[in-house]
Amino acid sequence: MVDSIKISVDAMGGDNGPRVAVQGARLALKERKNTSFIFHGRQAELGPLLDECPELKLVSTIRHCENVIAMDEKPSQALRKGRGNSSMWAALQAVKDGEADVAISGGNTGALMAMATFCLRPIEGISRPAIAAIWPTMRSDIIVLDVGATVGGDARQLADFSILGAALARALFDQDSPTVGLLNVGTEEVKGLDSVKEAARLLSGASGAGFTYHGFVEGDDIGRGTVDVVVTEGFTGNIALKTAEGTARQVGTYLRNALKSDILSLLGAALARKALSALKRKMDPRTVNGGVFLGLNGIVIKSHGGTDEIGYKSALGLAYEMSRSRLIEKIEDGLRRFPSTPVQAVPQPEAKPA
Amino acid sequence: MVDSIKISVDAMGGDNGPRVAVQGARLALKERKNTSFIFHGRQAELGPLLDECPELKLVSTIRHCENVIAMDEKPSQALRKGRGNSSMWAALQAVKDGEADVAISGGNTGALMAMATFCLRPIEGISRPAIAAIWPTMRSDIIVLDVGATVGGDARQLADFSILGAALARALFDQDSPTVGLLNVGTEEVKGLDSVKEAARLLSGASGAGFTYHGFVEGDDIGRGTVDVVVTEGFTGNIALKTAEGTARQVGTYLRNALKSDILSLLGAALARKALSALKRKMDPRTVNGGVFLGLNGIVIKSHGGTDEIGYKSALGLAYEMSRSRLIEKIEDGLRRFPSTPVQAVPQPEAKPA
């Protein structure tokens, strides 16, 4: 049994108000008893919600905070207005101060990334933080990053993402040397962007240092689960993630409509309802809710803003597992093992006189 | 009834040999009687295959050509070796010479694009050709481009793609002013790449000139069918396309496995087999086989290299519809209507002395 894990919750973030966070925590506590919570937000709203959940209340603290970051606030604006005095900031500060093991928010992603970067700072040796998605595949869950923290990215950033993603795979899946693939297109000659080709050279040279470099992968390799970690910059990664979500929803709609099309199919669907429910659970986006902010001096989980308590519970479960598996240590270990880490290589010329 | 459509077929392209092309044509002829074919490839292989299909043979010509472009040949290599003397080149040349209305190949995509660009040349006013995919969505089929001809692309290229995609939508879906969306990420402030932001300005100014500019769309808007034409550069477009294919395959596998999991589900699946077959047909990648090369002085359809005769038939049907709907005229019309077409604006400074 591990020590207790304390989760710092921005209870005001998300489209559906603080009830989702509190009820999600109630459900999460049932699954993992050794969890405790700090809820940041408005006492007047949180107090009554916690009163409804006596068991949760026993392991929870409320930290009153009046100021809430709006879902549509621009990151720079949010940082200006909410630094030091918003429920989002307070949730992050508790991790920085060592009061909590991990922070979670269902709020504005851009604002959360800006605040988290400002509050927790990137790990030394990592140029930019990334958002990693846990992606269910035909083989098992894999990690895809970056899915939205960056737009564009050079070879060094892609190498950093590989280190981060591999550390997350080691932490989450208990793998010694997860396979890493660079997302690319299939045309033989051009073989994608220069940054991706250059990253391939960096990763080939570093293969074995906490990960096994697989080579290029294409879009359909994600769902196939060809590698444990798929690395790309945030523009393409975000579009791939949302395209996959859209496609899954589309196929689900096709299936529902098809099964309603005639009486025999309706009857068949009724008989097969156990299988269809299992499928529905498997495809439920709530079961894999939660993006992991990687590369900061502290673990931050972003829950989907529009989720319900079931989805929030999943994100809290992810937060728990991240803390338990000592993710940050694994990232620092990965950085040490990466031969001539790109970032470490940069300051050297500065040390010499020109 | 329209005039007869003549399709120029690179019969040797594809993973599965010339039988797929010939059998695909046999099936396509059944659906559209006023089609005729020129098959380019090895007489010794094509002759016996056509002998098996007497009706097809009546409307077909074989043009012997010994040289075949390999599926793994680099585009530059293919162009050097196969220019003027390969079945792929001959198929394109027949369109250039006005002998055929449209060319089709299941061969090497990169080689086909290189040869098509060299042989047919880009339409004046279009900087780079693109590959468009017909994408089934919850609403209806839409067009997504570029899905693989380019890697990266500036605002002018994205504007060109919008003109091309809108013309294709007008041709294929009989729409007067199809809606066009630029694929982007959802973060509010950064809002994606500079090229995409600049393209948005160009398209806002041109909305109404053969298309209606909708604004930015995200990855999940593709499957939802939010707009008629989704525009992006080829790296992201290719990855989105393959990610969607992979996801659809993944969900299909989940469904099959779920329905085999217990006896009641098996029985239910048997009863619902009409609906499940309909779903299978709807999700069959062969029914939407065929990428359209857009922006050249001639219509070229790329069939998936690994498809069978059913898939090839779909690609031939697409080729037929493209010719019938006078796609090239619609593109030229779109270019004329686009206010100060980016490309037309470029030569002006050159005309003045510096």
XYZ file of C-alpha atoms in Angstrom:
708
model
C 0.000 0.000 0.000
C 1.324 3.428 -0.898
C 1.050 6.529 1.239
C -1.987 8.695 0.959
C -2.284 10.874 -2.131
C -3.549 14.429 -1.747
C -5.253 15.963 -4.758
C -5.614 19.717 -5.156
C -8.863 20.421 -7.004
C -9.797 23.604 -8.870
C -13.423 22.928 -8.019
C -14.750 25.893 -10.004
C -13.299 24.913 -13.386
C -15.473 23.248 -16.016
C -18.727 23.891 -17.824
C -20.928 22.155 -15.278
C -20.053 23.844 -12.002
C -18.481 22.557 -8.779
C -20.971 19.716 -8.252
C -19.173 17.646 -10.919
C -15.839 17.994 -9.118
C -17.262 17.156 -5.691
C -19.367 14.226 -6.894
C -16.434 12.993 -8.996
C -14.268 13.060 -5.870
C -16.934 11.140 -3.936
C -16.801 8.382 -6.571
C -12.994 8.447 -6.789
C -12.696 8.036 -3.021
C -14.769 4.845 -3.204
C -12.212 3.332 -5.560
C -9.082 4.617 -3.828
C -9.605 5.031 -0.094
C -6.221 6.559 0.641
C -7.005 9.799 -1.194
C -7.590 13.207 0.331
C -8.643 16.439 -1.310
C -8.230 20.195 -1.131
C -11.086 21.945 -2.926
C -10.344 25.465 -4.104
C -13.351 27.673 -4.790
C -16.309 29.447 -3.312
C -17.049 28.285 0.225
C -20.738 29.147 -0.129
C -21.084 26.734 -3.039
C -18.634 24.042 -1.947
C -19.751 23.789 1.676
C -23.281 22.533 0.951
C -21.992 20.192 -1.782
C -19.556 18.554 0.640
C -22.246 18.341 3.322
C -24.036 15.956 0.957
C -21.018 13.607 1.005
C -20.071 12.874 4.624
C -17.305 10.357 3.805
C -15.683 12.723 1.350
C -15.990 15.600 3.779
C -13.869 13.699 6.309
C -10.865 13.709 3.966
C -11.422 17.119 2.385
C -10.493 20.733 3.037
C -12.106 23.741 1.399
C -9.922 26.733 0.586
C -12.146 29.661 -0.135
C -11.377 31.577 -3.291
C -13.819 34.023 -4.841
C -12.156 34.550 -8.208
C -12.885 32.062 -10.987
C -11.254 31.918 -14.431
C -13.904 31.965 -17.164
C -13.920 29.190 -19.768
C -13.567 31.698 -22.600
C -10.862 33.866 -21.057
C -7.693 34.241 -23.086
C -4.659 32.642 -21.430
C -2.739 35.918 -21.140
C -5.787 37.661 -19.674
C -6.388 34.793 -17.254
C -2.780 34.917 -16.130
C -2.966 38.659 -15.585
C -6.238 38.606 -13.681
C -6.038 35.263 -11.929
C -2.412 34.951 -10.869
C -2.294 34.496 -7.131
C -6.007 34.919 -6.539
C -8.074 32.419 -8.553
C -9.210 28.903 -7.690
C -7.119 27.643 -10.613
C -3.966 29.322 -9.391
C -4.569 28.230 -5.811
C -4.926 24.609 -6.952
C -1.512 24.816 -8.648
C 0.122 26.705 -5.786
C -0.772 23.899 -3.383
C 1.300 21.520 -5.525
C 4.152 23.981 -5.734
C 4.144 24.381 -1.951
C 4.217 20.620 -1.462
C 0.812 20.597 0.221
C -0.689 18.398 -2.483
C 0.704 15.710 -4.791
C -1.159 16.680 -7.912
C -3.498 19.415 -9.193
C -6.592 18.958 -11.316
C -8.876 21.380 -13.158
C -11.729 21.120 -15.604
C -11.243 24.766 -16.556
C -9.979 26.623 -19.583
C -7.080 24.575 -21.039
C -5.069 27.506 -22.369
C -5.356 29.404 -19.087
C -4.454 26.318 -17.077
C -1.365 25.674 -19.200
C -0.269 29.314 -18.956
C -0.757 29.385 -15.171
C 0.796 25.978 -14.614
C 3.856 26.940 -16.634
C 4.163 30.196 -14.721
C 3.524 28.670 -11.306
C 5.322 25.328 -11.512
C 7.949 26.180 -14.177
C 9.261 23.712 -16.753
C 11.588 20.980 -15.552
C 15.184 21.934 -16.256
C 16.127 20.494 -19.612
C 12.601 20.613 -21.061
C 11.971 23.491 -23.439
C 8.157 23.416 -23.542
C 5.531 21.502 -21.603
C 3.106 19.265 -23.501
C -0.338 17.778 -23.001
C -0.427 13.995 -23.232
C -3.554 11.992 -23.991
C -4.085 8.412 -22.866
C -5.403 6.839 -26.089
C -7.231 3.490 -26.076
C -6.087 1.308 -28.981
C -6.724 -2.198 -30.313
C -3.698 -3.410 -28.324
C -3.820 -1.418 -25.075
C -3.780 2.178 -23.954
C -0.976 4.238 -25.429
C 0.219 7.817 -24.995
C -0.060 10.517 -27.639
C 1.560 13.919 -27.175
C 1.443 16.858 -27.681
C -2.309 17.205 -28.156
C -2.633 20.928 -27.683
C -0.032 22.807 -25.653
C 2.124 23.780 -28.636
C 1.613 24.861 -32.228
C 4.459 23.775 -34.446
C 7.651 22.544 -32.864
C 11.266 21.907 -33.785
C 13.244 18.673 -33.530
C 14.419 19.478 -30.029
C 10.867 19.915 -28.799
C 9.867 16.644 -30.398
C 12.813 14.939 -28.675
C 11.699 16.483 -25.375
C 8.177 15.173 -25.975
C 9.639 11.715 -26.516
C 11.432 11.859 -23.186
C 8.254 13.065 -21.464
C 5.989 10.537 -23.154
C 8.346 7.660 -22.470
C 8.541 8.641 -18.798
C 4.742 8.718 -18.636
C 4.569 5.261 -20.232
C 7.119 3.921 -17.759
C 5.108 5.440 -14.932
C 1.644 4.481 -16.097
C 2.159 1.143 -17.807
C 5.149 -0.161 -15.805
C 7.189 -0.568 -18.967
C 10.986 -0.542 -18.896
C 11.610 0.719 -22.388
C 8.394 1.828 -24.114
C 8.471 2.127 -27.893
C 8.322 5.648 -29.292
C 7.138 6.564 -32.811
C 7.204 9.919 -34.589
C 3.932 10.754 -36.315
C 4.550 11.328 -40.008
C 2.994 10.989 -43.450
C 3.476 8.034 -45.717
C 4.895 9.544 -48.850
C 8.199 7.865 -49.388
C 10.466 10.616 -50.576
C 9.440 13.745 -48.772
C 8.741 11.910 -45.519
C 7.256 14.844 -43.764
C 8.478 17.960 -42.107
C 12.155 18.730 -41.623
C 11.614 18.982 -37.864
C 10.291 15.411 -37.817
C 13.179 14.092 -39.900
C 15.700 15.826 -37.650
C 13.911 14.508 -34.540
C 14.205 11.006 -35.997
C 17.975 11.419 -36.092
C 18.063 12.608 -32.473
C 15.865 9.732 -31.302
C 17.720 7.054 -33.263
C 20.878 8.087 -31.464
C 19.161 8.038 -28.082
C 17.228 4.786 -28.440
C 17.740 2.638 -25.370
C 17.897 5.554 -22.955
C 14.580 4.809 -21.279
C 12.738 4.121 -24.525
C 13.072 2.199 -27.769
C 12.837 4.320 -30.894
C 10.528 2.600 -33.373
C 10.674 5.043 -36.290
C 7.920 6.885 -38.111
C 4.290 5.953 -37.590
C 1.232 7.077 -39.555
C -2.204 8.169 -38.407
C -3.710 4.691 -38.553
C -0.901 3.335 -36.358
C -2.404 5.221 -33.429
C -5.607 3.151 -33.242
C -3.649 0.019 -34.069
C -1.389 0.606 -31.066
C 1.804 0.131 -33.071
C 3.895 1.954 -30.457
C 3.521 2.866 -26.787
C 4.167 6.569 -27.324
C 3.222 8.612 -30.410
C 5.038 11.947 -30.630
C 3.919 14.979 -32.648
C 3.593 18.723 -32.217
C 0.394 20.127 -30.768
C -1.347 21.332 -33.920
C -1.365 17.952 -35.637
C -1.799 16.107 -32.338
C -4.862 18.110 -31.384
C -6.432 17.613 -34.796
C -5.676 13.865 -34.735
C -7.245 13.556 -31.265
C -10.399 15.439 -32.173
C -10.697 13.690 -35.537
C -10.575 10.338 -33.750
C -13.191 11.483 -31.211
C -15.405 12.664 -34.054
C -15.005 9.404 -35.941
C -15.813 7.279 -32.900
C -18.943 9.349 -32.293
C -19.893 9.037 -35.959
C -19.548 5.245 -35.998
C -21.511 5.021 -32.747
C -24.330 7.034 -34.321
C -24.277 4.803 -37.428
C -24.568 1.741 -35.197
C -27.455 3.113 -33.144
C -29.339 4.169 -36.263
C -28.710 0.838 -37.987
C -30.013 -1.126 -35.005
C -33.199 0.926 -34.991
C -33.860 0.388 -38.694
C -36.084 -2.722 -38.482
C -37.848 -4.849 -35.909
C -35.510 -7.848 -36.110
C -32.488 -5.620 -35.594
C -34.193 -4.004 -32.608
C -34.822 -7.432 -31.144
C -31.262 -8.491 -31.926
C -29.920 -5.388 -30.226
C -32.014 -6.182 -27.160
C -30.534 -9.691 -26.993
C -27.014 -8.385 -27.561
C -27.418 -5.599 -25.042
C -24.676 -6.939 -22.777
C -22.175 -6.775 -25.629
C -23.458 -3.421 -26.801
C -23.223 -1.985 -23.293
C -19.663 -3.235 -23.031
C -18.922 -1.560 -26.342
C -20.576 1.634 -25.151
C -18.455 1.614 -22.003
C -15.330 0.969 -24.045
C -16.122 3.881 -26.332
C -17.270 6.183 -23.545
C -14.969 9.200 -23.683
C -15.493 9.638 -19.935
C -13.483 6.508 -19.126
C -10.289 8.021 -20.505
C -10.961 11.591 -19.429
C -7.922 13.599 -18.461
C -4.979 15.157 -20.270
C -1.658 15.070 -18.450
C 0.437 18.242 -18.449
C 3.978 16.984 -18.853
C 7.280 18.739 -18.345
C 6.486 20.895 -15.338
C 7.775 20.667 -11.773
C 4.499 19.233 -10.604
C 1.743 17.063 -11.962
C -1.334 18.724 -13.410
C -4.330 16.918 -14.872
C -6.808 18.622 -17.152
C -10.281 17.126 -16.979
C -12.561 17.718 -19.955
C -14.582 20.863 -19.251
C -17.856 19.320 -20.355
C -17.611 16.028 -18.488
C -19.842 14.778 -15.676
C -18.941 13.184 -12.327
C -18.088 9.854 -13.986
C -15.590 11.564 -16.264
C -14.234 13.626 -13.389
C -13.736 10.452 -11.377
C -11.629 9.033 -14.227
C -9.491 12.154 -14.319
C -9.011 11.961 -10.540
C -8.004 8.310 -10.928
C -5.423 9.349 -13.464
C -4.169 12.064 -11.110
C -3.815 9.452 -8.379
C -1.880 7.047 -10.587
C 0.410 9.805 -11.803
C 1.375 10.735 -8.259
C 1.718 7.173 -7.069
C 4.076 6.292 -9.899
C 6.459 9.146 -9.221
C 6.184 10.604 -12.685
C 8.456 13.594 -12.150
C 11.314 11.391 -10.971
C 10.879 9.227 -14.055
C 11.049 12.287 -16.318
C 14.212 13.518 -14.610
C 15.691 10.056 -14.967
C 14.780 10.074 -18.678
C 16.465 13.438 -19.121
C 19.635 12.213 -17.467
C 19.745 9.121 -19.670
C 19.096 10.931 -22.952
C 22.542 11.250 -24.570
C 23.552 14.900 -24.831
C 20.070 16.141 -24.070
C 19.291 18.834 -26.618
C 18.709 21.430 -23.946
C 21.875 20.622 -22.060
C 23.799 20.964 -25.294
C 22.671 24.528 -25.808
C 24.337 26.366 -22.921
C 27.785 24.889 -23.670
C 28.746 27.276 -26.476
C 27.667 30.192 -24.287
C 30.190 29.158 -21.681
C 33.031 29.551 -24.141
C 34.142 32.972 -25.282
C 33.231 33.545 -28.924
C -28.009 11.418 -70.745
C -24.454 12.692 -71.039
C -21.978 11.785 -73.737
C -19.797 8.788 -73.266
C -16.942 9.097 -70.768
C -13.594 7.568 -71.651
C -11.383 6.532 -68.734
C -7.647 6.056 -69.144
C -6.530 3.296 -66.788
C -3.002 2.635 -65.530
C -3.850 -1.043 -65.315
C -0.514 -2.060 -63.801
C -0.658 0.212 -60.735
C -1.644 -1.168 -57.338
C -0.597 -3.949 -55.020
C -2.892 -6.583 -56.470
C -2.037 -6.581 -60.170
C -4.053 -5.748 -63.294
C -6.944 -8.110 -62.515
C -8.306 -5.630 -59.965
C -8.394 -2.831 -62.555
C -10.028 -4.967 -65.236
C -12.593 -6.556 -62.909
C -13.277 -3.143 -61.377
C -13.976 -1.787 -64.846
C -16.298 -4.702 -65.584
C -18.335 -3.800 -62.481
C -18.211 -0.062 -63.213
C -19.510 -0.641 -66.750
C -22.552 -2.417 -65.344
C -23.457 0.717 -63.387
C -22.635 3.267 -66.078
C -23.120 1.852 -69.572
C -21.793 4.879 -71.420
C -18.223 4.363 -70.250
C -15.277 3.234 -72.342
C -11.740 2.403 -71.290
C -8.142 2.545 -72.430
C -6.025 0.090 -70.451
C -2.324 0.873 -70.334
C -0.032 -2.014 -69.462
C 1.342 -5.346 -70.568
C -0.650 -6.806 -73.453
C 0.252 -10.355 -72.444
C -1.387 -9.866 -69.056
C -4.263 -7.598 -70.039
C -5.389 -9.510 -73.133
C -6.433 -12.692 -71.304
C -8.041 -10.662 -68.495
C -10.207 -8.772 -70.990
C -11.068 -11.998 -72.808
C -12.805 -13.037 -69.598
C -15.090 -9.978 -69.818
C -16.671 -9.862 -73.303
C -18.906 -6.838 -72.603
C -16.013 -4.841 -71.241
C -13.790 -5.886 -74.122
C -16.241 -4.297 -76.576
C -15.664 -0.829 -75.101
C -11.977 -1.194 -74.255
C -8.623 -0.660 -75.946
C -5.320 -2.026 -74.706
C -2.215 0.103 -75.144
C 0.800 -2.058 -74.601
C 3.421 -0.699 -72.284
C 6.139 -2.835 -70.760
C 7.466 -0.458 -68.136
C 5.702 -0.368 -64.745
C 6.398 2.021 -61.864
C 7.082 0.095 -58.655
C 5.004 0.859 -55.557
C 8.125 1.721 -53.548
C 9.875 3.857 -56.150
C 10.760 7.385 -55.096
C 8.792 10.038 -57.009
C 11.919 11.622 -58.514
C 13.256 8.226 -59.563
C 9.891 7.227 -61.047
C 9.746 10.460 -63.000
C 13.273 9.943 -64.357
C 12.734 6.322 -65.334
C 9.060 6.300 -66.265
C 8.516 9.592 -68.059
C 7.178 8.846 -71.520
C 7.446 5.081 -71.275
C 5.500 3.709 -68.293
C 1.871 2.618 -68.011
C 1.348 5.396 -65.473
C 2.699 8.065 -67.765
C 0.776 6.723 -70.750
C -2.463 6.855 -68.755
C -1.855 10.547 -68.015
C -0.686 11.351 -71.555
C -3.997 10.088 -72.963
C -5.790 12.741 -70.869
C -3.347 15.414 -71.936
C -3.856 14.493 -75.602
C -7.627 14.687 -75.223
C -8.065 10.995 -75.974
C -9.558 10.287 -72.558
C -11.612 12.336 -70.094
C -9.934 11.196 -66.919
C -6.985 9.077 -65.770
C -6.916 6.596 -62.921
C -4.137 4.669 -61.198
C -3.807 2.481 -58.140
C -0.045 2.975 -58.216
C 2.494 4.786 -56.103
C 0.865 8.062 -54.930
C 4.028 10.154 -54.848
C 5.088 8.991 -58.306
C 1.608 9.583 -59.708
C 1.496 13.110 -58.296
C 4.977 13.905 -59.637
C 4.149 12.545 -63.100
C 0.695 14.117 -63.209
C 2.127 17.500 -62.266
C 4.830 17.152 -64.906
C 2.538 15.833 -67.623
C -0.660 17.830 -67.083
C 0.804 20.950 -65.416
C -0.963 22.960 -62.723
C -3.902 25.105 -63.778
C -2.783 28.703 -64.212
C -3.394 30.483 -60.936
C -2.915 27.395 -58.748
C 0.441 27.161 -57.014
C 0.373 23.504 -55.964
C -1.971 20.618 -56.724
C -3.682 18.834 -53.841
C -5.266 15.474 -53.136
C -8.888 15.663 -52.024
C -10.670 12.926 -50.101
C -14.417 12.376 -50.183
C -15.178 11.932 -46.482
C -18.441 10.355 -45.262
C -19.863 12.281 -42.298
C -22.965 12.186 -40.091
C -24.591 14.738 -42.394
C -23.438 13.740 -45.893
C -20.203 13.293 -47.807
C -17.844 16.235 -47.564
C -14.460 17.085 -49.084
C -11.214 17.267 -47.141
C -8.026 18.512 -48.749
C -5.045 18.338 -48.937
C -4.596 14.776 -47.656
C -1.110 14.131 -48.886
C 0.241 16.078 -51.859
C 1.912 18.785 -49.792
C 3.816 19.066 -46.528
C 3.304 22.397 -44.874
C 1.746 25.222 -46.846
C 1.366 28.976 -46.699
C -1.829 31.035 -46.684
C -1.872 31.322 -50.454
C -1.763 27.554 -50.854
C -4.562 27.160 -48.341
C -6.612 29.723 -50.281
C -5.905 27.771 -53.481
C -7.053 24.584 -51.782
C -10.274 26.342 -50.811
C -10.920 27.288 -54.437
C -10.175 23.730 -55.559
C -12.230 22.080 -52.845
C -15.184 24.390 -53.391
C -15.109 23.653 -57.124
C -15.088 19.934 -56.373
C -18.054 20.343 -54.031
C -19.938 22.318 -56.673
C -19.151 19.618 -59.207
C -19.817 16.586 -57.063
C -22.645 17.689 -54.793
C -24.372 20.198 -57.087
C -24.007 22.950 -54.510
C -23.975 26.606 -55.494
C -21.923 27.952 -52.651
C -20.460 25.179 -50.499
C -19.263 26.107 -47.018
C -15.504 26.080 -46.470
C -13.784 25.699 -43.087
C -10.104 25.962 -42.190
C -8.901 23.140 -39.965
C -7.446 24.551 -36.770
C -6.960 23.874 -33.077
C -9.302 25.033 -30.374
C -7.102 27.075 -28.121
C -8.596 30.517 -28.091
C -5.643 32.815 -28.084
C -3.007 31.241 -30.259
C -5.552 29.863 -32.743
C -3.106 27.836 -34.695
C -0.480 28.453 -37.272
C 0.152 31.857 -38.793
C -0.503 30.444 -42.265
C -3.977 29.367 -41.150
C -4.742 32.739 -39.581
C -3.601 34.553 -42.716
C -5.622 32.185 -44.906
C -8.677 33.021 -42.795
C -8.247 36.679 -43.707
C -7.962 35.845 -47.417
C -11.031 33.613 -47.333
C -13.140 36.044 -45.307
C -12.561 38.606 -48.018
C -13.439 36.161 -50.777
C -16.515 34.570 -49.214
C -19.333 34.481 -51.750
C -17.063 33.896 -54.746
C -18.205 30.340 -55.346
C -18.096 29.348 -51.684
C -19.199 30.543 -48.270
C -16.402 30.905 -45.740
C -17.484 29.344 -42.464
C -14.424 30.035 -40.299
C -12.203 27.675 -38.336
C -13.250 24.081 -37.743
C -11.713 21.504 -35.416
C -10.931 17.833 -35.937
C -14.288 16.624 -34.639
C -16.116 18.917 -37.053
C -14.983 16.653 -39.899
C -17.038 13.623 -38.836
C -19.878 15.904 -37.801
C -20.040 17.361 -41.319
C -19.998 20.964 -40.071
C -18.845 22.287 -43.465
C -18.831 20.995 -47.046
C -15.095 21.533 -47.537
C -12.386 21.221 -44.876
C -9.095 22.829 -45.872
C -5.679 22.022 -44.404
C -2.136 21.367 -45.604
C -1.138 17.838 -46.527
C 0.771 16.793 -43.415
C -2.091 17.393 -41.006
C -4.684 16.313 -43.589
C -2.982 12.997 -44.211
C -2.654 12.301 -40.505
C -6.301 13.244 -39.873
C -7.446 10.939 -42.700
C -5.411 7.974 -41.517
C -6.297 8.569 -37.871
C -9.991 8.476 -38.809
C -9.496 5.277 -40.841
C -7.669 3.714 -37.920
C -10.371 4.746 -35.457
C -13.178 3.375 -37.643
C -11.320 0.055 -37.951
C -10.744 0.012 -34.193
C -14.401 0.587 -33.344
C -15.419 -2.075 -35.890
C -13.090 -4.550 -34.194
C -14.491 -3.651 -30.769
C -18.002 -4.273 -32.070
C -17.176 -7.641 -33.636
C -15.390 -8.804 -30.500
C -18.189 -7.603 -28.247
C -20.829 -9.439 -30.277
C -18.843 -12.675 -29.999
C -18.469 -12.420 -26.247
C -21.530 -14.446 -25.171
C -24.219 -16.635 -26.666
C -27.079 -14.129 -26.323
C -25.029 -11.465 -28.067
C -24.197 -13.907 -30.846
C -27.869 -14.661 -31.273
C -28.716 -10.960 -31.151
C -26.093 -10.226 -33.789
C -27.606 -12.927 -35.986
C -31.061 -11.329 -35.687
C -29.651 -7.852 -36.297
C -27.557 -8.998 -39.228
C -29.394 -6.786 -41.711
C -28.536 -3.691 -39.688
C -24.998 -4.862 -39.037
C -24.443 -5.537 -42.734
C -25.728 -2.080 -43.560
C -23.300 -0.669 -41.022
C -20.488 -2.737 -42.480
C -21.262 -1.421 -45.957
C -21.388 2.127 -44.637
C -18.024 1.728 -42.972
C -16.440 -0.169 -45.861
C -13.472 1.933 -46.972
C -13.924 0.522 -50.482
C -17.147 2.464 -51.016
C -15.348 5.789 -50.834
C -12.138 4.688 -52.519
C -10.432 7.303 -54.633
C -8.482 10.482 -53.991
C -8.990 13.290 -56.482
C -5.902 15.136 -57.712
C -7.014 18.738 -57.896
C -5.402 21.724 -59.595
C -4.034 20.111 -62.740
C -5.118 20.554 -66.340
C -6.806 17.190 -66.333
C -8.593 14.950 -63.890
C -6.637 12.208 -62.156
C -8.049 9.759 -59.647
C -5.845 7.791 -57.291
C -7.360 4.468 -56.267
C -6.075 2.896 -53.054
C -3.194 0.595 -53.969
C -4.418 -2.241 -51.778
C -8.060 -2.250 -52.823
C -9.952 -4.997 -54.657
C -12.289 -4.803 -57.658
C -15.135 -3.396 -55.525
C -12.936 -0.549 -54.394
C -11.605 -0.025 -57.890
C -15.169 0.169 -59.185
C -15.874 2.975 -56.663
C -12.805 4.880 -57.831
C -13.899 4.476 -61.458
C -17.350 5.751 -60.510
C -15.718 8.801 -58.954
C -13.651 9.298 -62.121
C -16.832 9.153 -64.171
C -18.642 11.692 -61.988
C -15.666 14.042 -62.027
C -15.613 14.096 -65.832
C -19.358 14.360 -66.199
C -19.537 17.357 -63.885
C -16.904 19.354 -65.776
C -14.668 19.816 -62.757
C -11.880 21.704 -64.512
C -14.301 24.360 -65.791
C -15.665 24.769 -62.288
C -12.148 25.278 -60.913
C -11.351 27.888 -63.567
C -14.614 29.621 -62.778
C -13.729 29.588 -59.072
C -10.346 31.126 -59.835
C -11.918 33.902 -61.873
C -14.378 34.698 -59.115
C -11.838 34.713 -56.271
C -11.110 38.412 -55.668
C -7.500 39.199 -56.534
C -6.512 35.554 -56.681
C -3.308 35.250 -54.690
C -1.405 33.838 -57.645
C -2.602 36.476 -60.063
C -1.412 39.128 -57.664
C 2.145 37.836 -57.769
C 3.230 38.518 -61.365
C 2.186 42.185 -61.227
C 5.282 43.509 -59.445
C 7.437 41.595 -61.906
C 5.883 43.532 -64.783
C 7.066 46.813 -63.308
C 10.725 47.744 -63.367
C 12.208 47.578 -59.886
